[in-house]
Short mmCIF file of C-alpha atoms in Angstrom, two decimals:
data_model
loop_
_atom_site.label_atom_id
_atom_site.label_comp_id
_atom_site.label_asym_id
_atom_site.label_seq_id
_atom_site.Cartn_x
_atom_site.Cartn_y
_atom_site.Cartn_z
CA UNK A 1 84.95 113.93 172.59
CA UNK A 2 85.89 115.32 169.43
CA UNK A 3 85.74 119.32 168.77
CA UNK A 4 85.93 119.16 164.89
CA UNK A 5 83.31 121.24 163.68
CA UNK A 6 84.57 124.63 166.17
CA UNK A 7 88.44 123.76 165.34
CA UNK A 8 90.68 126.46 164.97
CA UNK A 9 92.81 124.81 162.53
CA UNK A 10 90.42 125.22 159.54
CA UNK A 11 90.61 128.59 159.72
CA UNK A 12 94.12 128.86 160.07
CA UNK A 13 95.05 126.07 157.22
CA UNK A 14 96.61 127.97 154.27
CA UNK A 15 96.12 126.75 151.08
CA UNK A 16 99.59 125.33 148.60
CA UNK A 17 101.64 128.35 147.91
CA UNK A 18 101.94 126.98 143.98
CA UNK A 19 100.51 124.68 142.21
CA UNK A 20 100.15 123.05 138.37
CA UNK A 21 96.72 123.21 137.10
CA UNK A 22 95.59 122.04 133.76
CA UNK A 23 92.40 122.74 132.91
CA UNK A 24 89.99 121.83 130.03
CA UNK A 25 86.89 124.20 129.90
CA UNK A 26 83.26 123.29 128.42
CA UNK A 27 80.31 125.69 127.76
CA UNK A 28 77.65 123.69 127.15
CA UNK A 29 74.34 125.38 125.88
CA UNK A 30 75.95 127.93 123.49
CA UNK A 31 74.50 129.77 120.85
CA UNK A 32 76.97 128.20 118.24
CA UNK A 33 76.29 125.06 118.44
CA UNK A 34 79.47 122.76 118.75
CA UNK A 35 82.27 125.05 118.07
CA UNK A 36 83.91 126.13 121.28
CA UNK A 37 87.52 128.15 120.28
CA UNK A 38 85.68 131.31 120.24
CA UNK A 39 85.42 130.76 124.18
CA UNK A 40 88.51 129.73 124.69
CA UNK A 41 90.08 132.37 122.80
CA UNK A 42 88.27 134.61 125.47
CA UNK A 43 89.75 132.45 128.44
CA UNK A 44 93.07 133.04 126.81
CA UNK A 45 92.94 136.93 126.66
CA UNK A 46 92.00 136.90 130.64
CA UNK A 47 94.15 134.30 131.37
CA UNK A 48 97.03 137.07 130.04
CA UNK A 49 95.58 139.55 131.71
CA UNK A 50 95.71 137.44 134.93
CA UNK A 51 100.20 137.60 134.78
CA UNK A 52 100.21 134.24 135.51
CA UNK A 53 102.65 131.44 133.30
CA UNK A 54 100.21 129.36 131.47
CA UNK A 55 100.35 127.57 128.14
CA UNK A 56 97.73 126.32 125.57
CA UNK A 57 98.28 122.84 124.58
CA UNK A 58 95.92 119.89 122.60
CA UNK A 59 93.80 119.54 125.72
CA UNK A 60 93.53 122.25 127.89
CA UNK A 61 95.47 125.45 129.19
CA UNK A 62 98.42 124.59 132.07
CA UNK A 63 99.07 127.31 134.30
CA UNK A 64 101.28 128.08 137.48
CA UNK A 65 100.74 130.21 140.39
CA UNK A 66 99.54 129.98 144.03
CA UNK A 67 96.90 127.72 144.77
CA UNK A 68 94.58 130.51 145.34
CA UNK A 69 95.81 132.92 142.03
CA UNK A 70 94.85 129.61 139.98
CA UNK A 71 91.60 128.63 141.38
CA UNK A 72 90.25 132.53 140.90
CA UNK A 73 91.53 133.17 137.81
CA UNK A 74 89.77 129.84 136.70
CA UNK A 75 86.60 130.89 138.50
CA UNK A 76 86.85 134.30 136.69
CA UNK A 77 86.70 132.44 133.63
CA UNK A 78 83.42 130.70 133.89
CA UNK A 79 82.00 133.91 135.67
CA UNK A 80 83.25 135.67 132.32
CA UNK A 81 81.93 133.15 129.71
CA UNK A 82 78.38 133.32 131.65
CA UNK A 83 78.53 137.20 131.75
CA UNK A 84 78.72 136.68 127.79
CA UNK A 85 75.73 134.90 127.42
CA UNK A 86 76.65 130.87 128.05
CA UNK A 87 74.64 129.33 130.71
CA UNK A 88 76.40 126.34 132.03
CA UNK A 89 80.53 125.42 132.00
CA UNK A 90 81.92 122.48 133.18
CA UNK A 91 85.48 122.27 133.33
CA UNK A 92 87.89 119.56 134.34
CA UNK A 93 91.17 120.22 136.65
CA UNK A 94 93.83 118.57 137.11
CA UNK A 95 95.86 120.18 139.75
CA UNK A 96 99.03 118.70 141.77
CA UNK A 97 100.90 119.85 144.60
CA UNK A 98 104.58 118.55 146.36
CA UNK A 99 106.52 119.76 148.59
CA UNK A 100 109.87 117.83 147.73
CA UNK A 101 111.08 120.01 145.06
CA UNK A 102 109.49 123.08 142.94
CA UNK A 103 109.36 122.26 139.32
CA UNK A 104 108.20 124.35 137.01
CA UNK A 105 105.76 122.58 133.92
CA UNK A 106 108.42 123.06 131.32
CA UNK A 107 110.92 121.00 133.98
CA UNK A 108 108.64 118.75 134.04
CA UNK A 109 108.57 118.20 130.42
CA UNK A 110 111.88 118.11 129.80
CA UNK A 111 112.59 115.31 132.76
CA UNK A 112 110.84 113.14 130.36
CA UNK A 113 112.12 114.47 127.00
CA UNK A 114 115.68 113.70 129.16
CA UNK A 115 115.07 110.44 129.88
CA UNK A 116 114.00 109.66 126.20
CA UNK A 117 116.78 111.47 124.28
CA UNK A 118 119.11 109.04 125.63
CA UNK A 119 117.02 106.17 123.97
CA UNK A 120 118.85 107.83 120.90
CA UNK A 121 122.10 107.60 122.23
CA UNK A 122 121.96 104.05 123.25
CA UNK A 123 120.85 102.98 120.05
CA UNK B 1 93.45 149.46 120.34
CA UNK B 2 92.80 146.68 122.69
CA UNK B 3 93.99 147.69 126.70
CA UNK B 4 93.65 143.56 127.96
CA UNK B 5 96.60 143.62 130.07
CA UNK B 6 95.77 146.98 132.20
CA UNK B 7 91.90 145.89 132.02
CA UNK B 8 90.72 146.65 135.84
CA UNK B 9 87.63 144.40 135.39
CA UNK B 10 89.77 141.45 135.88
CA UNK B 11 89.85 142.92 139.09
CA UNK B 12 86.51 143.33 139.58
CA UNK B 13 85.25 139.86 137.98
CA UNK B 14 83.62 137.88 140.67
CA UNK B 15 84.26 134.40 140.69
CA UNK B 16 80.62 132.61 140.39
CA UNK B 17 78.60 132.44 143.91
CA UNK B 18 77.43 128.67 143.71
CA UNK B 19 79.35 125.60 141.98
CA UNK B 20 79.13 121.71 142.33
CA UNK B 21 82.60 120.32 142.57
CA UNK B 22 83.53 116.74 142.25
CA UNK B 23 87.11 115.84 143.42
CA UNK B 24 89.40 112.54 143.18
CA UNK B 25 92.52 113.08 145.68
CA UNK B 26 95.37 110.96 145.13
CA UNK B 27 98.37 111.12 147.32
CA UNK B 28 101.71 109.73 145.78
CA UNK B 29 104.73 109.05 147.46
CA UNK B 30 103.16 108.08 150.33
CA UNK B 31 105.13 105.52 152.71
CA UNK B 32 101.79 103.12 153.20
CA UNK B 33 102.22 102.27 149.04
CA UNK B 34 99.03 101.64 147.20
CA UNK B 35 96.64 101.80 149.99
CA UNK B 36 94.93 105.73 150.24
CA UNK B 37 91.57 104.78 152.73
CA UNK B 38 93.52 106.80 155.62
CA UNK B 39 94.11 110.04 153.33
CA UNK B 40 90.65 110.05 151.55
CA UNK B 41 89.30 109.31 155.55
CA UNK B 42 91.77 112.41 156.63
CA UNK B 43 89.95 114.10 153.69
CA UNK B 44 86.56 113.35 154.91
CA UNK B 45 87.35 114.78 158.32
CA UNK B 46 88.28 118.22 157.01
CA UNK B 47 85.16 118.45 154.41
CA UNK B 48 83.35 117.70 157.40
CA UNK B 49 84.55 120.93 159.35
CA UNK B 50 83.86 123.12 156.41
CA UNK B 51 80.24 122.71 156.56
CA UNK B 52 80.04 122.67 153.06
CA UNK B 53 77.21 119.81 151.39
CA UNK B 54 78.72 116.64 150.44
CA UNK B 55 78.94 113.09 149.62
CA UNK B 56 81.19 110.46 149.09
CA UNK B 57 80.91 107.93 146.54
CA UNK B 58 82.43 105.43 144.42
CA UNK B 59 85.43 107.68 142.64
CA UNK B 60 86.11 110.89 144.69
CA UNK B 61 83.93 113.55 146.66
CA UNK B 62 80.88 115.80 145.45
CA UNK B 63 80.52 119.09 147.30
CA UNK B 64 78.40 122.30 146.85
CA UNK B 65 79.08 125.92 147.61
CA UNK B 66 80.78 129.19 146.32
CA UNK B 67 83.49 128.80 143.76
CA UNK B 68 85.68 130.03 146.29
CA UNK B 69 84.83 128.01 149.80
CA UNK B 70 84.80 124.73 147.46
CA UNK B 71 88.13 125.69 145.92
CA UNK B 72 89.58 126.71 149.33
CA UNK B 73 88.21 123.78 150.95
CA UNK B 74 90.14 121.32 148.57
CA UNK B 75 93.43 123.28 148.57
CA UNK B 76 93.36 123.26 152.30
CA UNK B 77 92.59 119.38 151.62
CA UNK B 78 96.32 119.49 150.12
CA UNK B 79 97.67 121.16 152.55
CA UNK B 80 96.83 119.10 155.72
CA UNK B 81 98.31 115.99 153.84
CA UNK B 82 101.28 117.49 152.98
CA UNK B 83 101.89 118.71 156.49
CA UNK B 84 101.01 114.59 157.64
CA UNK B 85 103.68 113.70 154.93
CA UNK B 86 102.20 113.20 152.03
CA UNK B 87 105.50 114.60 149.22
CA UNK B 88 103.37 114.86 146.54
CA UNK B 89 99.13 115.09 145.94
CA UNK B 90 97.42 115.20 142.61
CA UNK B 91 93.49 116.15 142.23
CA UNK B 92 91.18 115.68 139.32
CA UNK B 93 88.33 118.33 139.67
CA UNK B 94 85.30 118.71 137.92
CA UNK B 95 83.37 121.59 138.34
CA UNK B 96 79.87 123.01 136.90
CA UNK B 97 78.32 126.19 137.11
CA UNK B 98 75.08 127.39 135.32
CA UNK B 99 72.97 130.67 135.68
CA UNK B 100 69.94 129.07 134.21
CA UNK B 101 69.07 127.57 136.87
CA UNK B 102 69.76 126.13 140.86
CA UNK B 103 70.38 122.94 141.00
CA UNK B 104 71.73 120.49 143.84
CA UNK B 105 73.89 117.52 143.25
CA UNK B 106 71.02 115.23 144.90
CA UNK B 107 68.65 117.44 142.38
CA UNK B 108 70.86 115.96 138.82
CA UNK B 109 70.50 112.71 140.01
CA UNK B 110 67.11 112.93 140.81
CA UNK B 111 66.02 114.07 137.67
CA UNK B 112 68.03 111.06 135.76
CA UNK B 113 66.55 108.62 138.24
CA UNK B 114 62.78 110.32 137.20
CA UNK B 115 63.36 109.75 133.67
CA UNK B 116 64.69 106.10 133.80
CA UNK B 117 61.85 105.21 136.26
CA UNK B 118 58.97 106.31 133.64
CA UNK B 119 61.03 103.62 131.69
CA UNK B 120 59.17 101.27 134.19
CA UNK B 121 55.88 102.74 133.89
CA UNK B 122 56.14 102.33 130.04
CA UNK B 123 56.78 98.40 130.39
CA UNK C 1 120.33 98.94 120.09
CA UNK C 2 116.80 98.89 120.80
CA UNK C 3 113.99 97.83 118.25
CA UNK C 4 111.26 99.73 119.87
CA UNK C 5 108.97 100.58 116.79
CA UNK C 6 109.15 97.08 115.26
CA UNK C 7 109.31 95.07 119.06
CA UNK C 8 106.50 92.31 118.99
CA UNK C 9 105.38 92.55 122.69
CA UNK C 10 102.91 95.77 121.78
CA UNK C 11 101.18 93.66 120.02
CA UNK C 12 101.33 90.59 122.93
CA UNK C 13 100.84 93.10 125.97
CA UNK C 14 97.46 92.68 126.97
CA UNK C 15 94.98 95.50 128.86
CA UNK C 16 94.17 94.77 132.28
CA UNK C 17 92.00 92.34 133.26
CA UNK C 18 89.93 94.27 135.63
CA UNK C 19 89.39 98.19 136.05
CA UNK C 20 87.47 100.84 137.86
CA UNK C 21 86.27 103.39 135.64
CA UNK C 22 84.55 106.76 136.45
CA UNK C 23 83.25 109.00 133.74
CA UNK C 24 81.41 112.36 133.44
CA UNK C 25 79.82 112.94 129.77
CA UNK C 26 78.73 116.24 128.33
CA UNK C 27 76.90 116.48 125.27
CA UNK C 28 77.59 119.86 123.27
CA UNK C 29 76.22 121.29 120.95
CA UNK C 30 72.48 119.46 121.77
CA UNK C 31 68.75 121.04 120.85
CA UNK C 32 68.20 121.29 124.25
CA UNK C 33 70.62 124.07 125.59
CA UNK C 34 71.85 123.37 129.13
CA UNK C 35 69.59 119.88 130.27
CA UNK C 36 71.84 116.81 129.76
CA UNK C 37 69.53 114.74 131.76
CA UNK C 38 67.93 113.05 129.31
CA UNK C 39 71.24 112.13 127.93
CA UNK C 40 72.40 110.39 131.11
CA UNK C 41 69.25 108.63 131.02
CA UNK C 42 70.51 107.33 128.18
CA UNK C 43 73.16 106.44 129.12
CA UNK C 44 71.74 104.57 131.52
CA UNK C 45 70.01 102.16 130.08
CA UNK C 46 72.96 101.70 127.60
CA UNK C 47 74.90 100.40 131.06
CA UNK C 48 72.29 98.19 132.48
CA UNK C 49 72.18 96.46 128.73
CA UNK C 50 75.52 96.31 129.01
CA UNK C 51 75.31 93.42 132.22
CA UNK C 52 78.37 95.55 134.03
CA UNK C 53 78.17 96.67 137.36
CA UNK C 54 77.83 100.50 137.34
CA UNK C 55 76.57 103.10 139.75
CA UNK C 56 75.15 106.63 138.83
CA UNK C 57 76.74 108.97 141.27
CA UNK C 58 76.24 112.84 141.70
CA UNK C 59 79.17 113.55 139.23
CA UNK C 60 78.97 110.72 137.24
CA UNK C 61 78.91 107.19 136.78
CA UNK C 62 81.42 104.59 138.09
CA UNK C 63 81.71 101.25 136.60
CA UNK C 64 83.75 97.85 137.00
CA UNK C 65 84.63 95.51 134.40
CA UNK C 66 87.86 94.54 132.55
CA UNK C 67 89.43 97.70 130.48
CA UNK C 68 88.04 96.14 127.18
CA UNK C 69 84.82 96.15 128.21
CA UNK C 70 84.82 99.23 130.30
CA UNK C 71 86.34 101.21 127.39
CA UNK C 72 83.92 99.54 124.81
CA UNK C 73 80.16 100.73 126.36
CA UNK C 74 81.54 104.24 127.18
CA UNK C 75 82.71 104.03 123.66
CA UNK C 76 79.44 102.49 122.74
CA UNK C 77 78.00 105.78 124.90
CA UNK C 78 78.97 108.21 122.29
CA UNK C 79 77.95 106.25 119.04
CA UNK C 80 74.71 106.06 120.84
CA UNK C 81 74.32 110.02 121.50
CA UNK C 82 75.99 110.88 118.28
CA UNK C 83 73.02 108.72 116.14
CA UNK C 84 70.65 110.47 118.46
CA UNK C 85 71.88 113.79 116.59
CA UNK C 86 74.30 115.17 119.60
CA UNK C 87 77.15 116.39 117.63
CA UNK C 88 80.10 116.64 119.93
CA UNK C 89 80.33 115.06 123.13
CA UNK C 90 83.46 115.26 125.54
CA UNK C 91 83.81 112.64 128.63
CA UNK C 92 86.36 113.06 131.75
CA UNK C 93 87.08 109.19 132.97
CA UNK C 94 88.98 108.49 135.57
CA UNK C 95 90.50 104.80 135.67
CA UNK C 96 92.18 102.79 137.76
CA UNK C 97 93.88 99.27 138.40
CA UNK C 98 95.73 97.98 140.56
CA UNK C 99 98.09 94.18 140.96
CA UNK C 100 98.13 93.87 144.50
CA UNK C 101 94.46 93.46 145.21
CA UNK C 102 90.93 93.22 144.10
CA UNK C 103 88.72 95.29 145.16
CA UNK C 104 85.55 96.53 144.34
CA UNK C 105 84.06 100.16 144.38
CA UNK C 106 81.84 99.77 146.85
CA UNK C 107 85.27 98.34 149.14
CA UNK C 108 87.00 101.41 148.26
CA UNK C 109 84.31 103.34 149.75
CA UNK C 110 83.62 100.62 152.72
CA UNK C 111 87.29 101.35 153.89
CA UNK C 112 87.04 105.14 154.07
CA UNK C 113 83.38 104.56 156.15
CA UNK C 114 85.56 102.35 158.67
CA UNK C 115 87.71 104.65 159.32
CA UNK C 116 85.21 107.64 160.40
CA UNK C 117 83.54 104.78 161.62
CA UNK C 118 85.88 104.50 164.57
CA UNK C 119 86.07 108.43 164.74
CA UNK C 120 83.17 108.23 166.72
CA UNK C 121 84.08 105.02 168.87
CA UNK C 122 86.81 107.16 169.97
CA UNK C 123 84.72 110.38 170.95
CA UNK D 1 57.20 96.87 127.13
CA UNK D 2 60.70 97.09 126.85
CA UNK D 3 63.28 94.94 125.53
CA UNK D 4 66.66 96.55 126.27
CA UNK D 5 68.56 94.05 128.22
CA UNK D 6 68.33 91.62 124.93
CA UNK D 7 68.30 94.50 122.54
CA UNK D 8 70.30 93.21 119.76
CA UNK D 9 71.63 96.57 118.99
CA UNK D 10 74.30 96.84 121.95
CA UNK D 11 75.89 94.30 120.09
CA UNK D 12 75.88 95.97 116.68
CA UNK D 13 76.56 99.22 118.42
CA UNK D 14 80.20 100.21 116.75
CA UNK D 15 82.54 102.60 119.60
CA UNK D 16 83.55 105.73 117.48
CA UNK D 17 85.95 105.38 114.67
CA UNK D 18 87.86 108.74 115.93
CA UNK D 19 88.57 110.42 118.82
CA UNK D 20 91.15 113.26 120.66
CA UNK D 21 91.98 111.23 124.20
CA UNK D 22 94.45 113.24 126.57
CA UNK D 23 95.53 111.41 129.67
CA UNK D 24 97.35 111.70 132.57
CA UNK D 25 98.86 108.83 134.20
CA UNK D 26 99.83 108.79 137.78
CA UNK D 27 101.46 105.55 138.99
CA UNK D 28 100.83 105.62 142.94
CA UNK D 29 102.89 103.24 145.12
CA UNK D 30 106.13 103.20 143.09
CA UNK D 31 109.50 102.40 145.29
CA UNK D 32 110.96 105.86 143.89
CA UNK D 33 108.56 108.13 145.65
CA UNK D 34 107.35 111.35 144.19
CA UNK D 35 108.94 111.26 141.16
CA UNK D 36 107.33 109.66 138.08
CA UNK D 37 109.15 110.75 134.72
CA UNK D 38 110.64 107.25 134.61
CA UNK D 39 107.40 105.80 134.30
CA UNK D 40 106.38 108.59 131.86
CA UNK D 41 109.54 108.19 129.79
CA UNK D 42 107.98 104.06 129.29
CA UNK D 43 104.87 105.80 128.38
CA UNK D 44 105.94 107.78 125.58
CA UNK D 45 108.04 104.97 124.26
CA UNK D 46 105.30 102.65 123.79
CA UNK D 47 102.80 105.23 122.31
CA UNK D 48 105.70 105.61 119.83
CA UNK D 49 105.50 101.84 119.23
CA UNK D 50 101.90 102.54 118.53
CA UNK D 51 102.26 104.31 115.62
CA UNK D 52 99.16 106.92 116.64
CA UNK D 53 99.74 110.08 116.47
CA UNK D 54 100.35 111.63 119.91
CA UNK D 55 101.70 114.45 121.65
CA UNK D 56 103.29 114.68 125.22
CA UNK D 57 102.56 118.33 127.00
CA UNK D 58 102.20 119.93 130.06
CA UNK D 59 100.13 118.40 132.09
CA UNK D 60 99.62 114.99 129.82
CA UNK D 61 99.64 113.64 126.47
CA UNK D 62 97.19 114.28 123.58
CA UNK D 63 96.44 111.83 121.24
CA UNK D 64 94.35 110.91 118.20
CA UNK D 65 92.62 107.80 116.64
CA UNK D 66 90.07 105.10 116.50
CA UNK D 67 88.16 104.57 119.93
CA UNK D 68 89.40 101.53 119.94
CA UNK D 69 92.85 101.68 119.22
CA UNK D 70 93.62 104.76 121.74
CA UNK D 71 91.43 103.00 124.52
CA UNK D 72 93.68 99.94 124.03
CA UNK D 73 96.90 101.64 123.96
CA UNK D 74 96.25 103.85 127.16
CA UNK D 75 95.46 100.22 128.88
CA UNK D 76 98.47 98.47 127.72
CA UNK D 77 100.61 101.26 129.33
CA UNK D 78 98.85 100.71 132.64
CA UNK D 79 99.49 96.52 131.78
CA UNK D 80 103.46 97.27 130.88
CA UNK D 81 103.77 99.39 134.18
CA UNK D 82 102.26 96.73 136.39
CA UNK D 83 104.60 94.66 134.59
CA UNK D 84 107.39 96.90 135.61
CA UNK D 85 106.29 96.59 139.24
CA UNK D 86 103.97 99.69 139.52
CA UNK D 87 101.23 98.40 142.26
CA UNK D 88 99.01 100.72 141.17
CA UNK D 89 97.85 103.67 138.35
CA UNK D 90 94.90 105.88 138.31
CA UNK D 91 94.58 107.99 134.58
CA UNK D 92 92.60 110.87 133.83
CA UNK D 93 91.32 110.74 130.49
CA UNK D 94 89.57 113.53 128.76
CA UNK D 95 88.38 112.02 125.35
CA UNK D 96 86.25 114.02 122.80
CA UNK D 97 84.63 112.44 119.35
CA UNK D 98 82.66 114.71 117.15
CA UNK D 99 80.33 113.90 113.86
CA UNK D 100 80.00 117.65 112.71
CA UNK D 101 83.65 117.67 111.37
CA UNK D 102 86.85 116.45 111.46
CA UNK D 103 89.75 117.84 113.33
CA UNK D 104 92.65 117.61 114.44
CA UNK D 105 94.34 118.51 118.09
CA UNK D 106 96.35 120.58 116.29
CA UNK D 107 93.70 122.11 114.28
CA UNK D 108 91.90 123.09 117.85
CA UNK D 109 95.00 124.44 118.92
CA UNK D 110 95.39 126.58 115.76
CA UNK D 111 91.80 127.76 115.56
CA UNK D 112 92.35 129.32 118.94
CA UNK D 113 95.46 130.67 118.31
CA UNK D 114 94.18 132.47 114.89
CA UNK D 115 91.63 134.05 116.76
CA UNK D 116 94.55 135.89 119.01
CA UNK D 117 95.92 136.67 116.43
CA UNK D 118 93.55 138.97 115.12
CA UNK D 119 93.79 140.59 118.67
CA UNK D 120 97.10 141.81 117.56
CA UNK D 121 95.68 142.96 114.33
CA UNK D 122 93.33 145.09 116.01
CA UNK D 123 95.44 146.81 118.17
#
């Protein structure tokens, strides 16, 4: 006897309270053919207007927040490219949770940049 | 004079009302080492509950429904394995939406499967 | 001292001998706005030339072979769509190996399936 | 009548002489848990040994070349952390190759940022 489908817990299972995301957005089907920084630039402008640390790299745009914060403000993105005229977006997300330590995406960064500067100072 | 950061559509921008999400789940820093069958099983379980549409294949989990039940439904994904243990949870995500049309997962594949069986016909 | 940039084992480190590879492919920039199914289909029949053993999958298409030869036909992919006239075309892959046991896709997915197999032994 | 499996042209069918590849490499079933800069710090010293030009952010490292020769470096870094003892890796790899023009990651980053900047201007 299993009750899974009428279990309370679903409803009462919070999503992470932060999160990393990095995601790399695709309109596909736009007017201008293969050039897509016009739309990004757009995801950029509401990604400031969202208040949430994020940062445009080679590959995508990181950004931190709650797990809920993220996931609408990315949302909001496609639902503001296809308000502007593009008819299909596929993004992809890489997103990662833990619960043994906060770390910011900068700490991250610089764990590794740590690890390698002392290459130098062996050599 | 641009007023981005006070804009109150941000607000009001609706995130889009149907998606198809495809996620890969990987736990790390689990204590059972490479094996993840018992989290991607724990995983099924939950998607299960959500009566959201979806399917399991070969590299991760497709599953249909508003931008926000399918995001919710994979953070809460996170959630449950980090209260069972699990320090640390990455997810690769790719999501599509498209206002041309209404498409199904089982509908993409479909139409690939169409084309490549006139290959037949042609033979 | 270390002799990183001149050390002879990049050139003696071989890529794995076997792989599971997962990848999504998205033409831009294509005459025919939002449809990427005839691309896939393409795609397609580029794989089953290819004597690999691939499956087409709601989100994409999942593969086995060793890296070389994975990483060569989804390589092989893009030449193909670019000399068809698609002028930009971005692919998410998700790969993975593994040292401490072979196992196919269809195992990976065969191990989940036992487990909410027995869910319903137990109910 | 359709001769694809023997087509000749598979063969003759040349993977893309450049590409942008970001990946993300998560080693699963390590002995130090959660945390992976180590194995990211081994990374970045053997792309360095590769002589491609690359570029370690966020959420992942960017970097440019033939098909070829970034496909084979991203699979000798899963080969030298098996080596290491890493039981298993899974990478996300977002790779993008493009015949309308050639560019840069840092050129995509710039092209973006130019078009803030004439935000600014217009305030």
């Amino acid at each position: 006897m299993t009750s899974l489908p009428s279990d309370p817990n679903l409803r009462d299972l919070a999503t992470p309270p932060a999160c990393t995301a990095d995601f790399c957005l695709i309109p596909i089907g736009t007017s201008s053919g293969a050039s897509v920084s016009k739309e990004i630039a757009q995801v950029q402008r509401l990604l400031k207007m969202s208040g949430l640390n994020y940062s445009l790299h080679s590959a995508g745009t990181t950004l931190e927040g709650s797990w809920d914060d993220v996931m609408r403000i990315i949302g909001q993105c496609h639902s503001m490219l296809h308000a502007n005229g593009v008819l299909r977006i596929q993004s992809d997300i890489r997103i990662g949770t833990r619960t043994d330590k906060s770390q910011t995406f900068a700490d991250k960064v610089r764990a590794v940049e740590d690890l390698l500067k002392s290459d130098s100072h062996d050599a």
